[in-house]
Every structure is written in structure tokens, then in C-alpha cells.
Coordinates of C-alpha atoms in Angstrom, one line a residue:
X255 CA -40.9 16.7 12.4
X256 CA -41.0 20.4 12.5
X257 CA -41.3 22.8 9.4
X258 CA -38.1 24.1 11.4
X259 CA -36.6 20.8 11.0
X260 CA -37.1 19.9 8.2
X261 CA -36.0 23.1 6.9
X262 CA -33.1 22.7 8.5
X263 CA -32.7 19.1 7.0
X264 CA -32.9 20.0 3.5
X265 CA -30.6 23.3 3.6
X266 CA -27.9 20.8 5.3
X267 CA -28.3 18.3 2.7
X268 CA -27.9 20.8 0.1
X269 CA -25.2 22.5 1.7
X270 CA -23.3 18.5 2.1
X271 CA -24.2 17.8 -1.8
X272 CA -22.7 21.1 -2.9
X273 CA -19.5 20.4 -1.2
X274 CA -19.4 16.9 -2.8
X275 CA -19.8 18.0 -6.2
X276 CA -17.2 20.6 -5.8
X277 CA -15.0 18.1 -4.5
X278 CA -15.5 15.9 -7.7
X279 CA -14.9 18.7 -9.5
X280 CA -12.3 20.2 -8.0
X281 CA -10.4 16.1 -8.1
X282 CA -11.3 15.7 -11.8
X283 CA -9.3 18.6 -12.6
X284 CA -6.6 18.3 -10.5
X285 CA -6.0 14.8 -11.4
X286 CA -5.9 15.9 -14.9
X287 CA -3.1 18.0 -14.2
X288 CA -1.6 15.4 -11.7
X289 CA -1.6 12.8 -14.9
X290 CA -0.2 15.6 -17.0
X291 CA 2.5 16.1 -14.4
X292 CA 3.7 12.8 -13.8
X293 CA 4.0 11.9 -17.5
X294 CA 5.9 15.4 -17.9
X295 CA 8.6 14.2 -14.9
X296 CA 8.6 10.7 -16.7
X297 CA 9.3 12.4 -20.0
X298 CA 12.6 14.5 -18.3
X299 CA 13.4 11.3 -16.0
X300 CA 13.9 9.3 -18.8
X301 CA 15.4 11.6 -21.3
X302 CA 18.0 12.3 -18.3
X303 CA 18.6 8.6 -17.9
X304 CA 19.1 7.9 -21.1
X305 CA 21.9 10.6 -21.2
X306 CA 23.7 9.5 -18.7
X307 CA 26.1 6.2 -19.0
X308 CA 27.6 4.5 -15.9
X309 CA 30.7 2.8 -18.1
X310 CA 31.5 3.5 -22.1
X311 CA 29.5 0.3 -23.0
X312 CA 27.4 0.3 -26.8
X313 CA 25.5 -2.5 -25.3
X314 CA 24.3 -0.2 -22.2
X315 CA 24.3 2.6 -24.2
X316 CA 21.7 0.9 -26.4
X317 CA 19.8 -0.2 -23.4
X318 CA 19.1 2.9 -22.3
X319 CA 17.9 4.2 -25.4
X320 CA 15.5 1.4 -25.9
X321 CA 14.2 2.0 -22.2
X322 CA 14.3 5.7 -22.8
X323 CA 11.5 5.3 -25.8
X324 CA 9.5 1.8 -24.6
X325 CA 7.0 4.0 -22.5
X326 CA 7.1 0.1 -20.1
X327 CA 5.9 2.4 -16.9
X328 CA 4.6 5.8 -18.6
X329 CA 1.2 4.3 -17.6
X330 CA 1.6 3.1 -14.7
X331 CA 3.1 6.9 -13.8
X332 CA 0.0 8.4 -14.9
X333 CA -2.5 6.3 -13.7
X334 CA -0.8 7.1 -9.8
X335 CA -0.7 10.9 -11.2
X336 CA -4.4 10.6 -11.7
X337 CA -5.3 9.0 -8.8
X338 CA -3.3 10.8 -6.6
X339 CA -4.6 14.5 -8.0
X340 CA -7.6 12.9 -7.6
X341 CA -7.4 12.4 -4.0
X342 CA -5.4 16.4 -3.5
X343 CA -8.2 17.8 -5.1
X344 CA -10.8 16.4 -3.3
X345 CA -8.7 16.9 0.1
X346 CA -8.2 20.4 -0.5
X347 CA -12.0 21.6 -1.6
X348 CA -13.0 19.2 2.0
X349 CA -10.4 21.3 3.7
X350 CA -11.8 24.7 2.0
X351 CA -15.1 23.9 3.3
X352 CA -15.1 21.7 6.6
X353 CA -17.0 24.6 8.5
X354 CA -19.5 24.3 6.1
X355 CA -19.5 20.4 6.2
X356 CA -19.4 20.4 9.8
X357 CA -22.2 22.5 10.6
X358 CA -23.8 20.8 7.8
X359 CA -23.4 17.1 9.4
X360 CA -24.9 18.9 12.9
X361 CA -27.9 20.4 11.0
X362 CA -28.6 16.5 9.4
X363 CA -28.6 14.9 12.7
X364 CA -29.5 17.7 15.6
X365 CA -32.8 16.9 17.1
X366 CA -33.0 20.2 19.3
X367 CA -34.6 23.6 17.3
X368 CA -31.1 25.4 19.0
X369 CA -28.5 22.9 17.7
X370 CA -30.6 23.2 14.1
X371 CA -30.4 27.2 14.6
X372 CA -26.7 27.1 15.5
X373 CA -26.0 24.6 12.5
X374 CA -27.9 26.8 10.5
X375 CA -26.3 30.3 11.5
X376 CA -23.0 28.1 11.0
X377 CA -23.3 26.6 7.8
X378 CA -24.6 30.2 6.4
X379 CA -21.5 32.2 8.0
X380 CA -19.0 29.8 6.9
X381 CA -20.5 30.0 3.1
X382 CA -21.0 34.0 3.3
X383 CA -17.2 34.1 4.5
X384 CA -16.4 31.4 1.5
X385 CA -18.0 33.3 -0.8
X386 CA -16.6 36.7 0.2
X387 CA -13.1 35.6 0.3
X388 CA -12.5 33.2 -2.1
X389 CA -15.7 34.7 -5.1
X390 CA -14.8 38.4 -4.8
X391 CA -11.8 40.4 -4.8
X392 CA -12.9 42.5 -1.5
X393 CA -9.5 41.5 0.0
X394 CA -7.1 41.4 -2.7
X395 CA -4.6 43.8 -3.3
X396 CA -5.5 46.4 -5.7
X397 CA -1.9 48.0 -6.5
X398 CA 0.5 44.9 -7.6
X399 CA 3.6 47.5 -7.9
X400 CA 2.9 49.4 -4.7
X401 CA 5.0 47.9 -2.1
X402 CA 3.5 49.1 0.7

């Protein structure tokens, strides 16, 4: 194996490990907020339930109250909330960067110095155009109240 190669080897392995660990990141936090989310809509889902009586019955009317405070599926509501951000936020960070993981995955396995240049010139284009778009404000609109 080349210097070339191997080069190439380690910026792709880099480039795959930062992707992963932004797409751990990026699912812890969302499925923070997806757990937070789903106990929020249980909360009003119940709260509506409980409010709302199919016949004048006490007996029902009790019922509903008791199930309206007994939390007997609050968990199982957030545990699919977490899971479930879990999985969005880990789709969507694959989905920000699958240039970048694709040219990456060529540069890990290409056995020819072009297809390591071209995964290389790739992989660095992609993460320049990442960067530029989505760490700086380059392309954001300055003047929120001109509506041009």
C-alpha cells in the first residue's frame, strides 16, 4: 500500500467516524425531544379523554378519571418517542451528509490512485459545501423585514 493509499484510507475513515458521531448526536437529541413530545400529546390525549363522556354515567365518568391519572401507557409512549427520535435523528444527519459518506465508503475500498483522488476531491467538496452552507451564514438572508 501506497503513502497515497493509505492516506486516502485514513481521511475516509475519519471522514465515516465523523458522520457517525454526528449521527449519535444528532439521535440522542432528537430522541430527547421525541420522548418529550410524546409524553406532551399523551398528557393532552388524556386530559381530552377524560373530558369527554359517551353517556351521563358516574361509573364511566369515574373511569375515565382513574385512566386519565394511572400513567398505565405514559411509558410505553415515551419509550417509542425515544426510540423513534432516535431513529429521525440519525436518518436526517445520514441524509445531510451521504455525499460525504459515499465518497467516503469509495475512498475505504478503491484500489486505483484515480478512484482514491476522485473519493478524495469528493468527500472534501461535499464537507467544504457542508460547512459553508449549513456553519456560516454566507447564504442567509441578511434583512428579515425586507421583502424583496
Amino acid at each position: 500500500m501506497t503513502l497515497y493509499g493509505l492516506g486516502t484510507k485514513s481521511a475516509s475513515a475519519l471522514g465515516l467516524a465523523s458522520i457517525a458521531l454526528e449521527a449519535h448526536d444528532m439521535g440522542k437529541r432528537c430522541a430527547r425531544r421525541g420522548k418529550a413530545q410524546a409524553s406532551a400529546d399523551k398528557f393532552v390525549s388524556d386530559n381530552i379523554g377524560a373530558s369527554k363522556l359517551n353517556t351521563e354515567s358516574s361509573k364511566h365518568n369515574e373511569i375515565k378519571k382513574y385512566m386519565e391519572h394511572a400513567d398505565t401507557t405514559d411509558k410505553l409512549s415515551e419509550i417509542g418517542g425515544f426510540i423513534g427520535g432516535y431513529l429521525s435523528g440519525v436518518a436526517n444527519c445520514l441524509k445531510n451528509n451521504c455525499f460525504t459518506a459515499g465518497f467516503g465508503t469509495i475512498g475505504l475500498f478503491a484500489k486505483s490512485k484515480a478512484m482514491q483522488t476522485i473519493a478524495l476531491i469528493g468527500m472534501g467538496a461535499s464537507i467544504l459545501f457542508d460547512t459553508i452552507t449549513n456553519a456560516t451564514n454566507l447564504f442567509e438572508r441578511k434583512d428579515y423585514l425586507d421583502d424583496k
